[in-house]
Coordinates of C-alpha atoms and ligand atoms in Angstrom, one line a residue:
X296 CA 76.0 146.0 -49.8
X297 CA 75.3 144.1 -46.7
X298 CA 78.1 141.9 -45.9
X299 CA 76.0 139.6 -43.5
X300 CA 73.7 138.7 -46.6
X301 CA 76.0 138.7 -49.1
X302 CA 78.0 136.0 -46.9
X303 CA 74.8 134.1 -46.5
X304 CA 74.4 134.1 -50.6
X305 CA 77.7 132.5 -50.5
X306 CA 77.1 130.2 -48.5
X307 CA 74.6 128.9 -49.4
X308 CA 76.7 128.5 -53.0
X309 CA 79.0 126.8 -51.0
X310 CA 77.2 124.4 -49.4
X311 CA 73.9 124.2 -51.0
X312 CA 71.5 124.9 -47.9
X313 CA 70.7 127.5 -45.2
X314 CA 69.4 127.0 -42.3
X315 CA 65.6 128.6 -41.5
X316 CA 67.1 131.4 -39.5
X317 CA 69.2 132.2 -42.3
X318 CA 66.4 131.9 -45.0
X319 CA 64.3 134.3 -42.9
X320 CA 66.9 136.9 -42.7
X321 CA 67.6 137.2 -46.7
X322 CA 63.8 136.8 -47.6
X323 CA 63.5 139.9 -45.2
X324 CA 65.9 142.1 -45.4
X325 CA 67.7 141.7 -48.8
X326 CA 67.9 144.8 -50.9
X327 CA 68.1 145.3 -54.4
X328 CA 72.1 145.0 -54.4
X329 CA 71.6 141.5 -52.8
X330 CA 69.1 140.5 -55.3
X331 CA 71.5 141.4 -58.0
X332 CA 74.5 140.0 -56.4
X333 CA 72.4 136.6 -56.1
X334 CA 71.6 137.1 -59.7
X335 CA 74.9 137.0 -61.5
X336 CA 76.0 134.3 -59.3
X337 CA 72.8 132.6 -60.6
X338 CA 73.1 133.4 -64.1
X339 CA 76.7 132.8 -64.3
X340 CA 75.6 129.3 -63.0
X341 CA 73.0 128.8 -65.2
X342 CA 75.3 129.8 -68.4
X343 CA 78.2 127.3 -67.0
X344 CA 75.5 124.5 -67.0
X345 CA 73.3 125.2 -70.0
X346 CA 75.0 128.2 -72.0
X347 CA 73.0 131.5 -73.0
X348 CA 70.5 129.0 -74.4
X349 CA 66.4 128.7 -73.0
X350 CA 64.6 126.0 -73.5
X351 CA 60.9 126.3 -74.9
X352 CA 57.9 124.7 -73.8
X353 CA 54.5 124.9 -75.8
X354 CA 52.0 124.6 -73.3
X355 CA 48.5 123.8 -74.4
X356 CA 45.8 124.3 -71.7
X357 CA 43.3 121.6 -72.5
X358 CA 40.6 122.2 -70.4
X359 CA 39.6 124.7 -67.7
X360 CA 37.2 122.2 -65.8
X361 CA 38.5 121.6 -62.2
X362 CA 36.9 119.5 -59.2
X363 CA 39.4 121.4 -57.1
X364 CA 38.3 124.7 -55.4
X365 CA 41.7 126.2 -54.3
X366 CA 40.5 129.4 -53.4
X367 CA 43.4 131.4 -55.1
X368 CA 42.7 130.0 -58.8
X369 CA 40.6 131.5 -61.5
X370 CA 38.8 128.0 -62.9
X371 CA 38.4 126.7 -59.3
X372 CA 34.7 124.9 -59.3
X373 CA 33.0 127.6 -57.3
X374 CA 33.9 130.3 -60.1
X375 CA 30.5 130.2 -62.1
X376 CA 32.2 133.2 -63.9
X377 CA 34.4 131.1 -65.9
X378 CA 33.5 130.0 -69.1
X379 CA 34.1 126.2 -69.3
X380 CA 36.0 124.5 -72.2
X381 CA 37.3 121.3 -73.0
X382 CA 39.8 120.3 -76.0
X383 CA 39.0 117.3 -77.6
X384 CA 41.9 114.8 -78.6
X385 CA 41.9 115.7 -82.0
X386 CA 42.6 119.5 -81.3
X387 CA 44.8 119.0 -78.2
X388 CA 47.3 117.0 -81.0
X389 CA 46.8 119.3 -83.8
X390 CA 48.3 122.1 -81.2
X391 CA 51.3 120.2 -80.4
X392 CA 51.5 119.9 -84.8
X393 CA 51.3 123.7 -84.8
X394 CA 54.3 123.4 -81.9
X395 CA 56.3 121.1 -83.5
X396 CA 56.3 123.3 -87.1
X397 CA 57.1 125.9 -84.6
X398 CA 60.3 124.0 -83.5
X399 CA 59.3 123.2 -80.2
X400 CA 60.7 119.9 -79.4
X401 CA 58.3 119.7 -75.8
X402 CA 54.6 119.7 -75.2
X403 CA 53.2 120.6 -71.7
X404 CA 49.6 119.5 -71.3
X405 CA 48.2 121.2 -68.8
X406 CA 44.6 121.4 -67.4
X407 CA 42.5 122.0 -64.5
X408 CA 41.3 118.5 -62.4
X409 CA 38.9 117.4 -65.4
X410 CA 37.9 113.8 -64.5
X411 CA 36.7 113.7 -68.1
X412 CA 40.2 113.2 -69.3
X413 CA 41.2 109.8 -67.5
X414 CA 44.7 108.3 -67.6
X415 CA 43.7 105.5 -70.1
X416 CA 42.7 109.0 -72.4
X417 CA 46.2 110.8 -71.1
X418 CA 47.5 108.1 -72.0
X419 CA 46.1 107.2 -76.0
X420 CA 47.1 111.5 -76.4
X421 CA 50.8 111.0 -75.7
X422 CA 51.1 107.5 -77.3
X423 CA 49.3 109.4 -80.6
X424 CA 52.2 112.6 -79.8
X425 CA 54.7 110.3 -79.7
X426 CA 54.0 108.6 -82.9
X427 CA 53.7 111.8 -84.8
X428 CA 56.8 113.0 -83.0
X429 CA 59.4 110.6 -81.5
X430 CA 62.0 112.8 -80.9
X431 CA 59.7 115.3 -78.4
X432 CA 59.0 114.9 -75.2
X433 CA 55.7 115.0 -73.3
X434 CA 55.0 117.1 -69.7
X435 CA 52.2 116.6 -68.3
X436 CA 50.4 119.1 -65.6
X437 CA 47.1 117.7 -64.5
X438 CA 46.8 117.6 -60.9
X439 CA 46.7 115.2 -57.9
X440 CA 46.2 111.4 -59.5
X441 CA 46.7 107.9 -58.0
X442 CA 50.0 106.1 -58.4
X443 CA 47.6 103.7 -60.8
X444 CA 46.8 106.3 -62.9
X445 CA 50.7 108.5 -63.2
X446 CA 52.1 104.7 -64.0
X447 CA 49.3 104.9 -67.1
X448 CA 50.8 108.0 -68.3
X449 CA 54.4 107.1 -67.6
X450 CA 54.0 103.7 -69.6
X451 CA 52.3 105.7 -72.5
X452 CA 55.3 107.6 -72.9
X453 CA 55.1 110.7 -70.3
X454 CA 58.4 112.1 -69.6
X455 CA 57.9 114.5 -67.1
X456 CA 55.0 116.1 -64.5
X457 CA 54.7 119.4 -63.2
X458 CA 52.8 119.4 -59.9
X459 CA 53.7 122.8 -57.8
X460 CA 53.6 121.9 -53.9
X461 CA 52.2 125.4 -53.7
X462 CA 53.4 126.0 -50.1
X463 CA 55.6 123.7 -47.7
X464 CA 54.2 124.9 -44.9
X465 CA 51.0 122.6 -43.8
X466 CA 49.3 125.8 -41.8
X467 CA 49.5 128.0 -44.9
X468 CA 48.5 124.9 -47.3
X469 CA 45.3 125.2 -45.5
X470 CA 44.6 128.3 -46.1
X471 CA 45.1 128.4 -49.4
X472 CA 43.3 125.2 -50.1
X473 CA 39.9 123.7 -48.8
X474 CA 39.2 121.4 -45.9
X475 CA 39.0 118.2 -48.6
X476 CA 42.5 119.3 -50.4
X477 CA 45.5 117.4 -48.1
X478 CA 49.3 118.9 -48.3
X479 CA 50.1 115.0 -47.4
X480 CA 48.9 113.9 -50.7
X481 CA 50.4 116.3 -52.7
X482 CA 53.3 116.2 -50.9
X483 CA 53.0 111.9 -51.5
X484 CA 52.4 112.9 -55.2
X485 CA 55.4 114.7 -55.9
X486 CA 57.1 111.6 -53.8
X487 CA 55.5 109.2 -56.7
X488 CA 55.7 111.1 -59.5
X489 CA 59.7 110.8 -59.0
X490 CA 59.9 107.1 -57.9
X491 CA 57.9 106.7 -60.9
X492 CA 60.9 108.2 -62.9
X493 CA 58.9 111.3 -64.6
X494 CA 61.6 114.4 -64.4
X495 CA 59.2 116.4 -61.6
X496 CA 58.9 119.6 -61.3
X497 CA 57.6 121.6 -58.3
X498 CA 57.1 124.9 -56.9
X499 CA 55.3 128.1 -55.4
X500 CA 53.4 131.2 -55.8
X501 CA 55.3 134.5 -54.0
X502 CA 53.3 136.2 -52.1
X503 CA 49.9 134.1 -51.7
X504 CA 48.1 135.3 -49.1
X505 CA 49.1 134.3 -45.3
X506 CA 52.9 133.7 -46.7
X507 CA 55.5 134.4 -44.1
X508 CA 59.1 134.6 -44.8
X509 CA 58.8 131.0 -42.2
X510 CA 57.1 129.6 -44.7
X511 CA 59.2 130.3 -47.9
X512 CA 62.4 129.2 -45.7
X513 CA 60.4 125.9 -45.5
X514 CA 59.4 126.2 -49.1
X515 CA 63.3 126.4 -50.1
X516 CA 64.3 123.9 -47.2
X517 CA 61.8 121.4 -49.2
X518 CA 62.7 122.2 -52.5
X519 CA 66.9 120.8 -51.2
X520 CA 65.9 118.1 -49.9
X521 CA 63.6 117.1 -52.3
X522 CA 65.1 118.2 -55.5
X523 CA 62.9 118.7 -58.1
X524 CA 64.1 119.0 -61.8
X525 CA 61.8 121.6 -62.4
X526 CA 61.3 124.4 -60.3
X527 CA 57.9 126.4 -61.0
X528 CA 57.9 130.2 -59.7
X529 CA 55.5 132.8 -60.2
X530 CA 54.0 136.0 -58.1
X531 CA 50.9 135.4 -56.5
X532 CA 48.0 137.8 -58.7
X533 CA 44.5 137.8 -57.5
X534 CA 41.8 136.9 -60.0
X535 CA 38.8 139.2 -59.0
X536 CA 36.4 136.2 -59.3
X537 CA 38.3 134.3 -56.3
X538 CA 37.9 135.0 -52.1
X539 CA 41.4 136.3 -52.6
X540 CA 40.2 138.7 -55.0
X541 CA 41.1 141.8 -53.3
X542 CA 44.3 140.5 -51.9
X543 CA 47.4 142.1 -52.5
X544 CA 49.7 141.0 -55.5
X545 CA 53.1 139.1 -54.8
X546 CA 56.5 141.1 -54.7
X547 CA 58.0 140.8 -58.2
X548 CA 61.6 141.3 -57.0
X549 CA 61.3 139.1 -54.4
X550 CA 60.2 137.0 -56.9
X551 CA 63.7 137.4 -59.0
X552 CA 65.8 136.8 -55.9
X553 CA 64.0 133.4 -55.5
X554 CA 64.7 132.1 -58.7
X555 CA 68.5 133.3 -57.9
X556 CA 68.2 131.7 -54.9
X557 CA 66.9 128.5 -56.2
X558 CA 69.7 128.5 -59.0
X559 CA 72.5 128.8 -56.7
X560 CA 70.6 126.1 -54.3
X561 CA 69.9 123.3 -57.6
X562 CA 72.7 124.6 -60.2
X563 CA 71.1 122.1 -62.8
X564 CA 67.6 122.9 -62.3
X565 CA 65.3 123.7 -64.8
X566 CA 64.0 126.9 -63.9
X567 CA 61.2 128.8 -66.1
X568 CA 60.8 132.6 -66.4
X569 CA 56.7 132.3 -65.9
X570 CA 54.1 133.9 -67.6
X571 CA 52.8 135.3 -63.9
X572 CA 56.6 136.6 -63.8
X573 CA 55.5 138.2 -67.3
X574 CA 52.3 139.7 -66.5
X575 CA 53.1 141.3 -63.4
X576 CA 56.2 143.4 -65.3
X577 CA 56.5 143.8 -69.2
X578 CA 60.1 142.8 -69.0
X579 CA 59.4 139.4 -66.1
X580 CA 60.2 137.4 -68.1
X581 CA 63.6 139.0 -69.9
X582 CA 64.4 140.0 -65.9
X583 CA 63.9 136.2 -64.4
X584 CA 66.0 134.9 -67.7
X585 CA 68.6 137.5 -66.0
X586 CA 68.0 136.4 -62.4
X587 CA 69.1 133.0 -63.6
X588 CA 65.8 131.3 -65.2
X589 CA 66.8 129.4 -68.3
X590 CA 63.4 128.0 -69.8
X591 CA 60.3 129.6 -71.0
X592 CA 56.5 128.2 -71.3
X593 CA 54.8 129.9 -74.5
X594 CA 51.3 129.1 -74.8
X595 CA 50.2 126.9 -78.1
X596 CA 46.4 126.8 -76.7
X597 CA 43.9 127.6 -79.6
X598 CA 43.6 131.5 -79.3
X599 CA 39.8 131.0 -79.4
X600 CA 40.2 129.7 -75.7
X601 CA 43.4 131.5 -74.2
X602 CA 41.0 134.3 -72.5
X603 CA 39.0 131.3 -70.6
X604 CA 42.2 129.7 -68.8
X605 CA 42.6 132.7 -66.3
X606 CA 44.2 131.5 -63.4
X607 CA 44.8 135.3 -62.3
X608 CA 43.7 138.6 -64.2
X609 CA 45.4 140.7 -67.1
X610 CA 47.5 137.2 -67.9
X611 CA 49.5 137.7 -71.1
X612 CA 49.2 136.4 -74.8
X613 CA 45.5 135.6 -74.9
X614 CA 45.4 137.5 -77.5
X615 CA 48.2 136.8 -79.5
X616 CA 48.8 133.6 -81.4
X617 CA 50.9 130.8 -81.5
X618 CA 53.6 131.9 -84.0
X619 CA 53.0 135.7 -82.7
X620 CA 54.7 134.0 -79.2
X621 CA 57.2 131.9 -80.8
X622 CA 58.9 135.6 -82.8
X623 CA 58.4 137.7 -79.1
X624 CA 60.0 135.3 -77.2
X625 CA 62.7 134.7 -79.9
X626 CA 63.0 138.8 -79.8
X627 CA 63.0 138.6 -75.8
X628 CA 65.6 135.7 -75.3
X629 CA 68.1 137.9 -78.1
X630 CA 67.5 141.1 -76.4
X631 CA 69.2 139.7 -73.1
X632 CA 72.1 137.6 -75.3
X633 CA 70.4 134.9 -74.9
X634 CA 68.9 132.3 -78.1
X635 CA 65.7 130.2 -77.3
X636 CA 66.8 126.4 -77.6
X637 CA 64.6 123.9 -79.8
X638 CA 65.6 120.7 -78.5
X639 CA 63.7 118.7 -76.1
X640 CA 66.1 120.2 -73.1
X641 CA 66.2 117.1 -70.7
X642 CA 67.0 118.1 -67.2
X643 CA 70.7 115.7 -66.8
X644 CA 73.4 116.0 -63.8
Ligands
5AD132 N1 48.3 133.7 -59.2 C1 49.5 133.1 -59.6 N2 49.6 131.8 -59.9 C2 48.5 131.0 -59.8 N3 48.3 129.7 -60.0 C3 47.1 129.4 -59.8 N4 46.3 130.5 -59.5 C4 47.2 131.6 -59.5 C5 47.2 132.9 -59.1 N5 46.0 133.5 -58.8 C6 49.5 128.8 -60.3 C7 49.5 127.7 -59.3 C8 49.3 126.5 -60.1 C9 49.8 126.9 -61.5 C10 49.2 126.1 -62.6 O1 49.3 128.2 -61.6 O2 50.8 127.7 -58.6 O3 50.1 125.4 -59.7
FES133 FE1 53.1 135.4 -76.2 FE2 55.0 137.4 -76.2 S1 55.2 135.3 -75.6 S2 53.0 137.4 -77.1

């Protein structure tokens, strides 16, 4: 064990930041007995705060049509490979039915930047949600919007908004993004979407091309100050239709010791085990549950679509159906000690 990490680990349990210097030397020269020494601190957090209990998510995936072009993403515009889809009302509701008889107590719509779903038409799907079922709660993941238009949702009924910042670090933002994308507004996004009282989430991809261990100690530096109530983290995995294509995939364990690392940072975070974390190791998400993860995202998207929302290649269960998700993750969560959770799972302090 390396005493000068391990002392950083606990310090930063102590006091709840590190400084860059310090950020750079665990990103770079932890091992895999810091990473596990991070992890039970993490998970023995995570079960003081919220018990051996993960909170589910169905996450429908509405529509694949994006104006964006980040060039990491599967259904950017450019990508004439992708077969386009849209959901109409009607089915995006009968999914979250199909959720609820499932016991899931939160929807996640989620979609690429599809200016054919305004947020007057957000807005009339989570007021009809709500009505079917008032004691769920609504998450919504649709991009960059005006304040106008996140106040629409939030006044329909919107509890929460995941919007990852995707990098901290303005260079890299650049690189992953295209001269018309700004890091301002996204950053001035997350900045509304939590003045506007939606529970926010954030987060990264580890391992993106042109990510430094500089620019994850900003990504972690941002994520204290800002604190998010969601924390989204996944390994970056090429899609072969993108310019990062051939790029090399993320590191999975460094991927672990992040969410450990967030955990300790934001004890009362929520903190999903992501279906990237899943697809780039069998057991990803059973390990990040481990590594102090305490919520999971299964996919209630019609299976006739699943294979056409491919932000990276290989991603899991677009073959499987919605119940087939709700018994593996069941069967995942037990295998660990852990029980999935079926209430709505508010973030609170
Ligand atoms: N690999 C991993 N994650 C990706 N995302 C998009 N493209 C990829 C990729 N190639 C993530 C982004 C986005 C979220 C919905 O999916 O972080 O915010
Ligand atoms: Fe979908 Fe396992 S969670 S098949």
């Amino acid at each position: 064990m390396n005493d000068k990490l391990t002392a950083l680990i606990d310090k930063l349990n102590d006091e709840k930041r590190l400084t860059p210097g310090e950020w750079v030397c665990l990103f770079t020269e932890f091992t895999d007995e810091e990473r596990e020494y991070a992890a039970k601190i993490a998970r023995e957090l995570s079960i003081k705060k919220y018990g051996k209990k993960i909170y589910v998510r169905g996450i429908v995936e509405f529509s694949n049509y994006c104006k964006n072009d980040c060039i990491y993403c599967g259904i950017r515009r450019s990508n004439r490979n992708a077969q386009r889809y849209r959901l109409t009302d009607d089915e995006i509701c009968e999914c979250c039915d199909e959720g609820y008889d499932l016991g899931y107590r939160t929807f996640v719509l989620q979609s690429g930047e599809d200016p054919a779903y305004t947020a007057e038409r957000i807005a009339e799907i989570v007021r009809r949600i709500k009505a079917r079922h008032p004691d769920c709660a609504v998450t919504l993941s649709l991009g960059e919007k005006e304040r106008e238009e996140y106040l629409i949702m939030k006044q329909a009924g919107a509890d929460r908004y995941l919007l990852r910042h995707e990098t901290a670090d303005k260079e890299h933002y650049s690189k992953l993004h295209p001269p018309e994308m700004s890091f301002e507004h996204r950053m001035n996004c997350l900045k509304t979407l939590k003045e506007l009282g939606f529970q926010t989430g954030a987060g990264l991809m580890v391992g993106s091309p042109y990510q430094t261990a500089e620019c994850l100690a900003k990504d972690l530096e941002f994520l204290g100050s800002f604190k998010p109530h969601m924390i989204g983290i996944g390994p970056f995995l090429p899609q072969k239709d993108t310019p990062f294509g051939d790029k090399p995939k993320g590191s999975y364990h460094l991927t672990l010791f992040l969410l450990s690392l967030c955990r300790i940072m934001l004890p009362n975070v929520l903190l999903p085990a992501t279906t990237a974390l899943g697809t780039i190791d069998p057991r990803g998400r059973e390990q990040g549950i481990l590594a102090g993860a305490n919520v999971i995202m299964p996919n209630i998207s019609p299976v006739a679509v699943r294979k056409k929302y491919m932000l990276y290649d290989n991603k899991i269960c677009t073959e499987d159906s919605s119940d087939d998700c709700r018994f593996c993750l069941q069967a995942r969560a037990r295998s660990v000690g852990y029980d999935i959770e079926v209430t709505r799972g508010d973030y609170f302090d």
